[in-house]
Every structure is written in structure tokens, then in C-alpha cells.
Amino acid sequence: KAGVTQTPRYLIKTRGQQVTLSCSPISGHRSVSWYQQTPGQGLQFLFEYFSETQRNKGNFPGRFSGRQFSNSRSEMNVSTLELGDSALYLCASSRDPGPVLHNEQFFGPGTRLTVL
Amino acid sequence: GENVEQHPSTLSVQEGDSAVIKCTYSDSASNYFPWYKQELGKRPQLIIDIRSNVGEKKDQRIAVTLNKTAKHFSLHITETQPEDSAVYFCAASTNNNDMRFGAGTRLTVKP
């Protein structure tokens, strides 16, 4: 079974531009979560999508948005890029069988975004 | 929302010693607590998890304990090896799959 994939792997943008990152979950997984990882900041939760709906949201400004398609693939978009947006963006997928059990989140390799 | 605190931020041990990493959480509705290991340049990978109906779980040299009353959980690694060197993250989530991670602990095992 193929793992979580993310494209592109590396991206360089300049301030003010916008960027779209893509995440393809493991086949059969319906939940996709996005995280921002910066040195010393751990994994900051951005948002989680399930069945094309944003179910959870972290404390990030509205410049960060996302969506999920009917095949569970997800994209996140960052508009008006700032230098501080430079980070590794990780997505993770899980099966999400319901409220009783929790499934492991499988991470993708990440997209390293550099904002100049 | 949930807030997860993790200590220490760095930990250095001699090979063969034990390592303990502690986390606290704020949301009493949290009921799932995974631990992830992230090696340099790689993606985080689950090493062990525990659910709120269990107080302790063991998997070979790794164990996790959970104290729901005090809202804290810990990772214990025994007989540490150099390949255990990595950053370890704790996390907590409720039924809504809203995973929140601690800031991470950089573990160094000296041979």
C-alpha cells in the first residue's frame, strides 16, 4: 500500500506570493490533517479535513486555508506569504472509523517551503 | 482548545540507561495519546500509543503510562541504544481527531 505523498517536496517563494501544497492520503483513509513544523516549535496543527469538510482548525490566520476533494486528496493554500511562513508542512492521514477508536496518523514526507 | 506541554526539551543519556519524557494535557476530553519519533530529515512515525481506558502499555523497550486524574502521560525507554537518538513528540486528541502535539524532546544516546 502506498504511503502518504506530498507535492512538491521543496518550494521557494517570495513574500507576498501564494502557494498551494498537495497531499494524497493512504488509500482508504478519509481524514487528512495538516501541520506546520519549524525548528523549536514542534508540530503546529493547522486543520483537519474529513469527507470534504474542515472538521478542526488550529490557531493560524485566515491566510492559511485548505480543502479536501471527493477522493480524499487535500490541498492547503497560503496567501500573501510572509518570511515566518518558511517551514516544513506535513500532512497526515488516518482511517477515522468513528468516535470510539482512534487510528494512527501516517505522515507524509512534507513540503519544505522557503519564503525569501 | 487542547494544550500539550512536553518536558524536557533535550535529554542526553548514556547507552544502556533509561530515558523518560513527560507530557501534560489540558483538555479532560482527550482520550488518545500517541508518541511519535522523528529522525533527522524524516517524517514522524508512531512508536506507541495509549487510550484513556488503559493506564500503561508496553512494547519491548518502550512503555507509556497515563494518569488521567493528573492529566499527564510519560514515555519510558529502557536500555537505550544510539539508534534511539531522535526527536520524540507526544500528542493528545479527543474523539474529534483534533491531534495536538507537544514541542518535542531531542534525545541523544551517547555510546
JSON list of C-alpha atoms in Angstrom, two decimals:
[
{"chain": "A", "resi": 1, "resn": "LYS", "atom": "CA", "xyz": [0.00, 0.00, 0.00]},
{"chain": "A", "resi": 2, "resn": "ALA", "atom": "CA", "xyz": [1.43, 3.37, -1.00]},
{"chain": "A", "resi": 3, "resn": "GLY", "atom": "CA", "xyz": [2.13, 5.80, 1.82]},
{"chain": "A", "resi": 4, "resn": "VAL", "atom": "CA", "xyz": [1.08, 9.40, 2.16]},
{"chain": "A", "resi": 5, "resn": "THR", "atom": "CA", "xyz": [2.56, 11.52, -0.61]},
{"chain": "A", "resi": 6, "resn": "GLN", "atom": "CA", "xyz": [3.06, 15.25, -0.74]},
{"chain": "A", "resi": 7, "resn": "THR", "atom": "CA", "xyz": [3.93, 17.50, -3.65]},
{"chain": "A", "resi": 8, "resn": "PRO", "atom": "CA", "xyz": [6.02, 19.40, -4.21]},
{"chain": "A", "resi": 9, "resn": "ARG", "atom": "CA", "xyz": [8.78, 18.37, -1.84]},
{"chain": "A", "resi": 10, "resn": "TYR", "atom": "CA", "xyz": [10.57, 21.70, -1.98]},
{"chain": "A", "resi": 11, "resn": "LEU", "atom": "CA", "xyz": [9.32, 25.15, -2.83]},
{"chain": "A", "resi": 12, "resn": "ILE", "atom": "CA", "xyz": [10.87, 28.60, -2.86]},
{"chain": "A", "resi": 13, "resn": "LYS", "atom": "CA", "xyz": [8.62, 31.64, -2.96]},
{"chain": "A", "resi": 14, "resn": "THR", "atom": "CA", "xyz": [8.93, 35.34, -2.27]},
{"chain": "A", "resi": 15, "resn": "ARG", "atom": "CA", "xyz": [6.99, 37.45, 0.19]},
{"chain": "A", "resi": 16, "resn": "GLY", "atom": "CA", "xyz": [3.50, 38.33, -0.95]},
{"chain": "A", "resi": 17, "resn": "GLN", "atom": "CA", "xyz": [3.11, 35.34, -3.24]},
{"chain": "A", "resi": 18, "resn": "GLN", "atom": "CA", "xyz": [0.73, 32.50, -2.61]},
{"chain": "A", "resi": 19, "resn": "VAL", "atom": "CA", "xyz": [1.37, 28.78, -2.59]},
{"chain": "A", "resi": 20, "resn": "THR", "atom": "CA", "xyz": [-0.64, 25.58, -2.88]},
{"chain": "A", "resi": 21, "resn": "LEU", "atom": "CA", "xyz": [0.56, 22.30, -1.41]},
{"chain": "A", "resi": 22, "resn": "SER", "atom": "CA", "xyz": [-0.93, 18.91, -2.15]},
{"chain": "A", "resi": 23, "resn": "CYS", "atom": "CA", "xyz": [-1.37, 15.78, -0.07]},
{"chain": "A", "resi": 24, "resn": "SER", "atom": "CA", "xyz": [-2.57, 12.36, -1.21]},
{"chain": "A", "resi": 25, "resn": "PRO", "atom": "CA", "xyz": [-3.58, 10.13, 1.72]},
{"chain": "A", "resi": 26, "resn": "ILE", "atom": "CA", "xyz": [-3.20, 6.39, 2.00]},
{"chain": "A", "resi": 27, "resn": "SER", "atom": "CA", "xyz": [-5.89, 4.63, 0.02]},
{"chain": "A", "resi": 28, "resn": "GLY", "atom": "CA", "xyz": [-8.99, 4.23, 2.19]},
{"chain": "A", "resi": 29, "resn": "HIS", "atom": "CA", "xyz": [-8.04, 6.98, 4.61]},
{"chain": "A", "resi": 30, "resn": "ARG", "atom": "CA", "xyz": [-10.62, 9.71, 4.79]},
{"chain": "A", "resi": 31, "resn": "SER", "atom": "CA", "xyz": [-9.10, 12.09, 7.31]},
{"chain": "A", "resi": 32, "resn": "VAL", "atom": "CA", "xyz": [-6.25, 14.44, 6.38]},
{"chain": "A", "resi": 33, "resn": "SER", "atom": "CA", "xyz": [-4.56, 16.74, 8.87]},
{"chain": "A", "resi": 34, "resn": "TRP", "atom": "CA", "xyz": [-2.02, 19.47, 8.14]},
{"chain": "A", "resi": 35, "resn": "TYR", "atom": "CA", "xyz": [0.81, 20.62, 10.39]},
{"chain": "A", "resi": 36, "resn": "GLN", "atom": "CA", "xyz": [3.46, 23.30, 10.26]},
{"chain": "A", "resi": 37, "resn": "GLN", "atom": "CA", "xyz": [6.84, 22.33, 11.66]},
{"chain": "A", "resi": 38, "resn": "THR", "atom": "CA", "xyz": [9.52, 24.91, 12.43]},
{"chain": "A", "resi": 39, "resn": "PRO", "atom": "CA", "xyz": [12.72, 24.47, 14.45]},
{"chain": "A", "resi": 40, "resn": "GLY", "atom": "CA", "xyz": [11.89, 24.58, 18.13]},
{"chain": "A", "resi": 41, "resn": "GLN", "atom": "CA", "xyz": [8.13, 24.86, 17.54]},
{"chain": "A", "resi": 42, "resn": "GLY", "atom": "CA", "xyz": [7.20, 21.25, 17.21]},
{"chain": "A", "resi": 43, "resn": "LEU", "atom": "CA", "xyz": [4.19, 20.33, 15.13]},
{"chain": "A", "resi": 44, "resn": "GLN", "atom": "CA", "xyz": [1.63, 23.10, 15.00]},
{"chain": "A", "resi": 45, "resn": "PHE", "atom": "CA", "xyz": [-1.83, 21.90, 13.98]},
{"chain": "A", "resi": 46, "resn": "LEU", "atom": "CA", "xyz": [-3.29, 23.78, 11.02]},
{"chain": "A", "resi": 47, "resn": "PHE", "atom": "CA", "xyz": [-6.54, 21.98, 10.20]},
{"chain": "A", "resi": 48, "resn": "GLU", "atom": "CA", "xyz": [-8.12, 18.60, 9.64]},
{"chain": "A", "resi": 49, "resn": "TYR", "atom": "CA", "xyz": [-10.44, 17.56, 6.83]},
{"chain": "A", "resi": 50, "resn": "PHE", "atom": "CA", "xyz": [-12.84, 14.67, 6.72]},
{"chain": "A", "resi": 51, "resn": "SER", "atom": "CA", "xyz": [-15.31, 13.94, 3.94]},
{"chain": "A", "resi": 52, "resn": "GLU", "atom": "CA", "xyz": [-14.50, 17.22, 2.21]},
{"chain": "A", "resi": 53, "resn": "THR", "atom": "CA", "xyz": [-15.31, 19.23, 5.33]},
{"chain": "A", "resi": 54, "resn": "GLN", "atom": "CA", "xyz": [-12.97, 21.09, 7.63]},
{"chain": "A", "resi": 55, "resn": "ARG", "atom": "CA", "xyz": [-13.66, 19.45, 10.96]},
{"chain": "A", "resi": 56, "resn": "ASN", "atom": "CA", "xyz": [-10.95, 21.02, 13.14]},
{"chain": "A", "resi": 57, "resn": "LYS", "atom": "CA", "xyz": [-8.88, 24.17, 12.92]},
{"chain": "A", "resi": 58, "resn": "GLY", "atom": "CA", "xyz": [-5.79, 25.36, 14.73]},
{"chain": "A", "resi": 59, "resn": "ASN", "atom": "CA", "xyz": [-4.77, 28.90, 15.61]},
{"chain": "A", "resi": 60, "resn": "PHE", "atom": "CA", "xyz": [-3.48, 30.13, 12.30]},
{"chain": "A", "resi": 61, "resn": "PRO", "atom": "CA", "xyz": [-4.53, 33.29, 10.43]},
{"chain": "A", "resi": 62, "resn": "GLY", "atom": "CA", "xyz": [-7.04, 33.19, 7.59]},
{"chain": "A", "resi": 63, "resn": "ARG", "atom": "CA", "xyz": [-4.17, 33.31, 5.08]},
{"chain": "A", "resi": 64, "resn": "PHE", "atom": "CA", "xyz": [-3.93, 29.56, 5.67]},
{"chain": "A", "resi": 65, "resn": "SER", "atom": "CA", "xyz": [-6.74, 27.62, 4.09]},
{"chain": "A", "resi": 66, "resn": "GLY", "atom": "CA", "xyz": [-7.37, 24.17, 2.75]},
{"chain": "A", "resi": 67, "resn": "ARG", "atom": "CA", "xyz": [-9.78, 21.88, 1.07]},
{"chain": "A", "resi": 68, "resn": "GLN", "atom": "CA", "xyz": [-10.41, 18.22, 0.51]},
{"chain": "A", "resi": 69, "resn": "PHE", "atom": "CA", "xyz": [-11.66, 16.54, -2.62]},
{"chain": "A", "resi": 70, "resn": "SER", "atom": "CA", "xyz": [-14.04, 13.63, -3.01]},
{"chain": "A", "resi": 71, "resn": "ASN", "atom": "CA", "xyz": [-11.10, 11.22, -3.42]},
{"chain": "A", "resi": 72, "resn": "SER", "atom": "CA", "xyz": [-9.77, 12.44, -0.02]},
{"chain": "A", "resi": 73, "resn": "ARG", "atom": "CA", "xyz": [-6.82, 14.25, -1.55]},
{"chain": "A", "resi": 74, "resn": "SER", "atom": "CA", "xyz": [-6.24, 17.55, 0.16]},
{"chain": "A", "resi": 75, "resn": "GLU", "atom": "CA", "xyz": [-4.64, 20.85, -0.66]},
{"chain": "A", "resi": 76, "resn": "MET", "atom": "CA", "xyz": [-3.59, 23.69, 1.56]},
{"chain": "A", "resi": 77, "resn": "ASN", "atom": "CA", "xyz": [-3.08, 27.24, 0.40]},
{"chain": "A", "resi": 78, "resn": "VAL", "atom": "CA", "xyz": [-1.14, 30.06, 1.95]},
{"chain": "A", "resi": 79, "resn": "SER", "atom": "CA", "xyz": [-1.78, 33.52, 0.57]},
{"chain": "A", "resi": 80, "resn": "THR", "atom": "CA", "xyz": [0.31, 36.67, 0.97]},
{"chain": "A", "resi": 81, "resn": "LEU", "atom": "CA", "xyz": [3.35, 34.73, 2.12]},
{"chain": "A", "resi": 82, "resn": "GLU", "atom": "CA", "xyz": [5.46, 36.09, 4.96]},
{"chain": "A", "resi": 83, "resn": "LEU", "atom": "CA", "xyz": [9.05, 35.23, 5.90]},
{"chain": "A", "resi": 84, "resn": "GLY", "atom": "CA", "xyz": [7.76, 33.49, 9.01]},
{"chain": "A", "resi": 85, "resn": "ASP", "atom": "CA", "xyz": [5.81, 31.02, 6.87]},
{"chain": "A", "resi": 86, "resn": "SER", "atom": "CA", "xyz": [9.06, 29.26, 5.99]},
{"chain": "A", "resi": 87, "resn": "ALA", "atom": "CA", "xyz": [8.63, 25.79, 7.43]},
{"chain": "A", "resi": 88, "resn": "LEU", "atom": "CA", "xyz": [8.15, 22.12, 6.75]},
{"chain": "A", "resi": 89, "resn": "TYR", "atom": "CA", "xyz": [4.48, 21.45, 6.07]},
{"chain": "A", "resi": 90, "resn": "LEU", "atom": "CA", "xyz": [3.42, 17.94, 6.92]},
{"chain": "A", "resi": 91, "resn": "CYS", "atom": "CA", "xyz": [0.17, 16.24, 6.20]},
{"chain": "A", "resi": 92, "resn": "ALA", "atom": "CA", "xyz": [-1.03, 13.09, 7.89]},
{"chain": "A", "resi": 93, "resn": "SER", "atom": "CA", "xyz": [-3.85, 10.73, 7.03]},
{"chain": "A", "resi": 94, "resn": "SER", "atom": "CA", "xyz": [-5.87, 8.35, 9.15]},
{"chain": "A", "resi": 95, "resn": "ARG", "atom": "CA", "xyz": [-8.79, 5.99, 8.64]},
{"chain": "A", "resi": 96, "resn": "ASP", "atom": "CA", "xyz": [-11.08, 7.68, 11.15]},
{"chain": "A", "resi": 97, "resn": "PRO", "atom": "CA", "xyz": [-13.50, 4.86, 11.93]},
{"chain": "A", "resi": 98, "resn": "GLY", "atom": "CA", "xyz": [-15.61, 7.00, 14.24]},
{"chain": "A", "resi": 99, "resn": "PRO", "atom": "CA", "xyz": [-15.71, 8.37, 17.76]},
{"chain": "A", "resi": 100, "resn": "VAL", "atom": "CA", "xyz": [-14.91, 5.12, 19.56]},
{"chain": "A", "resi": 101, "resn": "LEU", "atom": "CA", "xyz": [-11.49, 4.27, 18.23]},
{"chain": "A", "resi": 102, "resn": "HIS", "atom": "CA", "xyz": [-8.63, 6.36, 17.06]},
{"chain": "A", "resi": 103, "resn": "ASN", "atom": "CA", "xyz": [-6.31, 5.37, 14.32]},
{"chain": "A", "resi": 104, "resn": "GLU", "atom": "CA", "xyz": [-2.69, 6.16, 13.84]},
{"chain": "A", "resi": 105, "resn": "GLN", "atom": "CA", "xyz": [-1.89, 9.22, 11.80]},
{"chain": "A", "resi": 106, "resn": "PHE", "atom": "CA", "xyz": [0.53, 8.40, 9.00]},
{"chain": "A", "resi": 107, "resn": "PHE", "atom": "CA", "xyz": [2.69, 11.30, 7.95]},
{"chain": "A", "resi": 108, "resn": "GLY", "atom": "CA", "xyz": [3.83, 12.28, 4.52]},
{"chain": "A", "resi": 109, "resn": "PRO", "atom": "CA", "xyz": [7.42, 13.36, 3.79]},
{"chain": "A", "resi": 110, "resn": "GLY", "atom": "CA", "xyz": [6.49, 17.02, 3.96]},
{"chain": "A", "resi": 111, "resn": "THR", "atom": "CA", "xyz": [6.89, 20.05, 1.73]},
{"chain": "A", "resi": 112, "resn": "ARG", "atom": "CA", "xyz": [9.72, 22.35, 2.71]},
{"chain": "A", "resi": 113, "resn": "LEU", "atom": "CA", "xyz": [8.65, 25.90, 1.94]},
{"chain": "A", "resi": 114, "resn": "THR", "atom": "CA", "xyz": [11.19, 28.70, 1.90]},
{"chain": "A", "resi": 115, "resn": "VAL", "atom": "CA", "xyz": [9.95, 32.28, 1.69]},
{"chain": "A", "resi": 116, "resn": "LEU", "atom": "CA", "xyz": [12.53, 34.84, 0.58]},
{"chain": "B", "resi": 1, "resn": "GLY", "atom": "CA", "xyz": [-8.55, 24.03, 22.82]},
{"chain": "B", "resi": 2, "resn": "GLU", "atom": "CA", "xyz": [-6.09, 21.37, 23.89]},
{"chain": "B", "resi": 3, "resn": "ASN", "atom": "CA", "xyz": [-2.64, 22.40, 25.12]},
{"chain": "B", "resi": 4, "resn": "VAL", "atom": "CA", "xyz": [0.10, 19.79, 25.41]},
{"chain": "B", "resi": 5, "resn": "GLU", "atom": "CA", "xyz": [3.30, 20.54, 27.29]},
{"chain": "B", "resi": 6, "resn": "GLN", "atom": "CA", "xyz": [6.35, 18.32, 26.99]},
{"chain": "B", "resi": 7, "resn": "HIS", "atom": "CA", "xyz": [9.48, 18.07, 29.13]},
{"chain": "B", "resi": 8, "resn": "PRO", "atom": "CA", "xyz": [12.40, 18.04, 28.89]},
{"chain": "B", "resi": 9, "resn": "SER", "atom": "CA", "xyz": [13.18, 19.73, 25.61]},
{"chain": "B", "resi": 10, "resn": "THR", "atom": "CA", "xyz": [16.55, 17.96, 25.42]},
{"chain": "B", "resi": 11, "resn": "LEU", "atom": "CA", "xyz": [17.73, 14.76, 27.09]},
{"chain": "B", "resi": 12, "resn": "SER", "atom": "CA", "xyz": [21.12, 13.14, 26.94]},
{"chain": "B", "resi": 13, "resn": "VAL", "atom": "CA", "xyz": [21.71, 9.66, 28.34]},
{"chain": "B", "resi": 14, "resn": "GLN", "atom": "CA", "xyz": [24.42, 7.02, 28.22]},
{"chain": "B", "resi": 15, "resn": "GLU", "atom": "CA", "xyz": [23.79, 3.93, 26.15]},
{"chain": "B", "resi": 16, "resn": "GLY", "atom": "CA", "xyz": [22.03, 1.35, 28.29]},
{"chain": "B", "resi": 17, "resn": "ASP", "atom": "CA", "xyz": [20.42, 3.90, 30.61]},
{"chain": "B", "resi": 18, "resn": "SER", "atom": "CA", "xyz": [16.71, 4.68, 30.71]},
{"chain": "B", "resi": 19, "resn": "ALA", "atom": "CA", "xyz": [15.07, 7.80, 29.31]},
{"chain": "B", "resi": 20, "resn": "VAL", "atom": "CA", "xyz": [11.82, 9.34, 30.49]},
{"chain": "B", "resi": 21, "resn": "ILE", "atom": "CA", "xyz": [9.84, 12.04, 28.71]},
{"chain": "B", "resi": 22, "resn": "LYS", "atom": "CA", "xyz": [6.78, 13.62, 30.32]},
{"chain": "B", "resi": 23, "resn": "CYS", "atom": "CA", "xyz": [3.76, 15.38, 28.89]},
{"chain": "B", "resi": 24, "resn": "THR", "atom": "CA", "xyz": [0.74, 17.11, 30.36]},
{"chain": "B", "resi": 25, "resn": "TYR", "atom": "CA", "xyz": [-2.51, 17.97, 28.63]},
{"chain": "B", "resi": 26, "resn": "SER", "atom": "CA", "xyz": [-5.31, 20.37, 29.44]},
{"chain": "B", "resi": 27, "resn": "ASP", "atom": "CA", "xyz": [-8.48, 19.00, 27.82]},
{"chain": "B", "resi": 28, "resn": "SER", "atom": "CA", "xyz": [-10.14, 16.38, 30.01]},
{"chain": "B", "resi": 29, "resn": "ALA", "atom": "CA", "xyz": [-11.98, 15.15, 26.88]},
{"chain": "B", "resi": 30, "resn": "SER", "atom": "CA", "xyz": [-8.68, 13.94, 25.36]},
{"chain": "B", "resi": 31, "resn": "ASN", "atom": "CA", "xyz": [-8.70, 10.17, 25.19]},
{"chain": "B", "resi": 32, "resn": "TYR", "atom": "CA", "xyz": [-5.95, 9.16, 22.78]},
{"chain": "B", "resi": 33, "resn": "PHE", "atom": "CA", "xyz": [-2.24, 9.73, 23.41]},
{"chain": "B", "resi": 34, "resn": "PRO", "atom": "CA", "xyz": [0.28, 8.72, 20.76]},
{"chain": "B", "resi": 35, "resn": "TRP", "atom": "CA", "xyz": [4.05, 9.14, 20.78]},
{"chain": "B", "resi": 36, "resn": "TYR", "atom": "CA", "xyz": [5.98, 9.83, 17.60]},
{"chain": "B", "resi": 37, "resn": "LYS", "atom": "CA", "xyz": [9.68, 9.52, 16.82]},
{"chain": "B", "resi": 38, "resn": "GLN", "atom": "CA", "xyz": [11.21, 11.78, 14.21]},
{"chain": "B", "resi": 39, "resn": "GLU", "atom": "CA", "xyz": [14.72, 11.13, 12.97]},
{"chain": "B", "resi": 40, "resn": "LEU", "atom": "CA", "xyz": [16.66, 13.87, 11.27]},
{"chain": "B", "resi": 41, "resn": "GLY", "atom": "CA", "xyz": [15.23, 14.64, 7.86]},
{"chain": "B", "resi": 42, "resn": "LYS", "atom": "CA", "xyz": [12.48, 12.04, 8.15]},
{"chain": "B", "resi": 43, "resn": "ARG", "atom": "CA", "xyz": [8.79, 12.09, 8.82]},
{"chain": "B", "resi": 44, "resn": "PRO", "atom": "CA", "xyz": [7.35, 11.44, 12.30]},
{"chain": "B", "resi": 45, "resn": "GLN", "atom": "CA", "xyz": [6.49, 7.79, 12.94]},
{"chain": "B", "resi": 46, "resn": "LEU", "atom": "CA", "xyz": [4.27, 6.34, 15.62]},
{"chain": "B", "resi": 47, "resn": "ILE", "atom": "CA", "xyz": [6.16, 4.28, 18.18]},
{"chain": "B", "resi": 48, "resn": "ILE", "atom": "CA", "xyz": [3.43, 3.64, 20.76]},
{"chain": "B", "resi": 49, "resn": "ASP", "atom": "CA", "xyz": [0.02, 4.94, 21.73]},
{"chain": "B", "resi": 50, "resn": "ILE", "atom": "CA", "xyz": [-2.34, 4.64, 24.67]},
{"chain": "B", "resi": 51, "resn": "ARG", "atom": "CA", "xyz": [-6.05, 5.17, 25.09]},
{"chain": "B", "resi": 52, "resn": "SER", "atom": "CA", "xyz": [-7.72, 6.64, 28.13]},
{"chain": "B", "resi": 53, "resn": "ASN", "atom": "CA", "xyz": [-9.16, 3.34, 29.30]},
{"chain": "B", "resi": 54, "resn": "VAL", "atom": "CA", "xyz": [-5.65, 1.97, 29.86]},
{"chain": "B", "resi": 55, "resn": "GLY", "atom": "CA", "xyz": [-3.08, 3.05, 32.47]},
{"chain": "B", "resi": 56, "resn": "GLU", "atom": "CA", "xyz": [0.04, 1.52, 30.97]},
{"chain": "B", "resi": 57, "resn": "LYS", "atom": "CA", "xyz": [1.19, -0.08, 27.75]},
{"chain": "B", "resi": 58, "resn": "LYS", "atom": "CA", "xyz": [4.47, -1.77, 26.91]},
{"chain": "B", "resi": 59, "resn": "ASP", "atom": "CA", "xyz": [6.16, -2.71, 23.67]},
{"chain": "B", "resi": 60, "resn": "GLN", "atom": "CA", "xyz": [9.58, -4.26, 24.18]},
{"chain": "B", "resi": 61, "resn": "ARG", "atom": "CA", "xyz": [11.87, -1.47, 25.46]},
{"chain": "B", "resi": 62, "resn": "ILE", "atom": "CA", "xyz": [9.19, 1.22, 25.23]},
{"chain": "B", "resi": 63, "resn": "ALA", "atom": "CA", "xyz": [6.39, 1.87, 27.68]},
{"chain": "B", "resi": 64, "resn": "VAL", "atom": "CA", "xyz": [3.85, 4.60, 28.15]},
{"chain": "B", "resi": 65, "resn": "THR", "atom": "CA", "xyz": [1.93, 5.45, 31.32]},
{"chain": "B", "resi": 66, "resn": "LEU", "atom": "CA", "xyz": [-1.17, 7.59, 31.63]},
{"chain": "B", "resi": 67, "resn": "ASN", "atom": "CA", "xyz": [-2.56, 9.35, 34.70]},
{"chain": "B", "resi": 68, "resn": "LYS", "atom": "CA", "xyz": [-5.97, 10.69, 33.69]},
{"chain": "B", "resi": 69, "resn": "THR", "atom": "CA", "xyz": [-6.61, 12.35, 37.03]},
{"chain": "B", "resi": 70, "resn": "ALA", "atom": "CA", "xyz": [-3.42, 14.38, 36.85]},
{"chain": "B", "resi": 71, "resn": "LYS", "atom": "CA", "xyz": [-3.68, 14.74, 33.07]},
{"chain": "B", "resi": 72, "resn": "HIS", "atom": "CA", "xyz": [-0.17, 13.57, 32.36]},
{"chain": "B", "resi": 73, "resn": "PHE", "atom": "CA", "xyz": [1.44, 10.75, 30.43]},
{"chain": "B", "resi": 74, "resn": "SER", "atom": "CA", "xyz": [5.02, 9.61, 30.08]},
{"chain": "B", "resi": 75, "resn": "LEU", "atom": "CA", "xyz": [7.24, 7.71, 27.69]},
{"chain": "B", "resi": 76, "resn": "HIS", "atom": "CA", "xyz": [9.82, 5.35, 29.13]},
{"chain": "B", "resi": 77, "resn": "ILE", "atom": "CA", "xyz": [12.64, 3.90, 27.03]},
{"chain": "B", "resi": 78, "resn": "THR", "atom": "CA", "xyz": [14.80, 1.29, 28.73]},
{"chain": "B", "resi": 79, "resn": "GLU", "atom": "CA", "xyz": [18.23, 0.01, 27.68]},
{"chain": "B", "resi": 80, "resn": "THR", "atom": "CA", "xyz": [18.67, 2.93, 25.32]},
{"chain": "B", "resi": 81, "resn": "GLN", "atom": "CA", "xyz": [20.69, 2.48, 22.14]},
{"chain": "B", "resi": 82, "resn": "PRO", "atom": "CA", "xyz": [22.35, 5.06, 19.86]},
{"chain": "B", "resi": 83, "resn": "GLU", "atom": "CA", "xyz": [19.63, 4.44, 17.27]},
{"chain": "B", "resi": 84, "resn": "ASP", "atom": "CA", "xyz": [17.07, 5.72, 19.77]},
{"chain": "B", "resi": 85, "resn": "SER", "atom": "CA", "xyz": [18.56, 9.20, 19.23]},
{"chain": "B", "resi": 86, "resn": "ALA", "atom": "CA", "xyz": [15.82, 11.33, 17.65]},
{"chain": "B", "resi": 87, "resn": "VAL", "atom": "CA", "xyz": [13.17, 13.90, 18.48]},
{"chain": "B", "resi": 88, "resn": "TYR", "atom": "CA", "xyz": [10.18, 12.46, 20.29]},
{"chain": "B", "resi": 89, "resn": "PHE", "atom": "CA", "xyz": [6.75, 14.09, 20.24]},
{"chain": "B", "resi": 90, "resn": "CYS", "atom": "CA", "xyz": [3.79, 13.37, 22.47]},
{"chain": "B", "resi": 91, "resn": "ALA", "atom": "CA", "xyz": [0.28, 14.20, 21.35]},
{"chain": "B", "resi": 92, "resn": "ALA", "atom": "CA", "xyz": [-3.29, 14.18, 22.60]},
{"chain": "B", "resi": 93, "resn": "SER", "atom": "CA", "xyz": [-6.62, 14.13, 20.83]},
{"chain": "B", "resi": 94, "resn": "THR", "atom": "CA", "xyz": [-10.32, 13.83, 21.58]},
{"chain": "B", "resi": 95, "resn": "ASN", "atom": "CA", "xyz": [-12.93, 11.87, 19.65]},
{"chain": "B", "resi": 96, "resn": "ASN", "atom": "CA", "xyz": [-12.83, 14.61, 17.04]},
{"chain": "B", "resi": 97, "resn": "ASN", "atom": "CA", "xyz": [-9.37, 13.62, 15.78]},
{"chain": "B", "resi": 98, "resn": "ASP", "atom": "CA", "xyz": [-8.03, 17.07, 16.71]},
{"chain": "B", "resi": 99, "resn": "MET", "atom": "CA", "xyz": [-4.46, 15.98, 17.42]},
{"chain": "B", "resi": 100, "resn": "ARG", "atom": "CA", "xyz": [-2.27, 18.43, 19.34]},
{"chain": "B", "resi": 101, "resn": "PHE", "atom": "CA", "xyz": [1.45, 17.82, 19.72]},
{"chain": "B", "resi": 102, "resn": "GLY", "atom": "CA", "xyz": [3.98, 18.72, 22.39]},
{"chain": "B", "resi": 103, "resn": "ALA", "atom": "CA", "xyz": [7.04, 20.76, 21.42]},
{"chain": "B", "resi": 104, "resn": "GLY", "atom": "CA", "xyz": [9.27, 17.70, 21.23]},
{"chain": "B", "resi": 105, "resn": "THR", "atom": "CA", "xyz": [12.22, 16.24, 23.13]},
{"chain": "B", "resi": 106, "resn": "ARG", "atom": "CA", "xyz": [15.58, 15.81, 21.46]},
{"chain": "B", "resi": 107, "resn": "LEU", "atom": "CA", "xyz": [17.01, 12.58, 22.86]},
{"chain": "B", "resi": 108, "resn": "THR", "atom": "CA", "xyz": [20.71, 11.87, 22.45]},
{"chain": "B", "resi": 109, "resn": "VAL", "atom": "CA", "xyz": [22.06, 8.47, 23.41]},
{"chain": "B", "resi": 110, "resn": "LYS", "atom": "CA", "xyz": [25.82, 8.53, 23.84]},
{"chain": "B", "resi": 111, "resn": "PRO", "atom": "CA", "xyz": [27.66, 5.30, 23.02]}
]
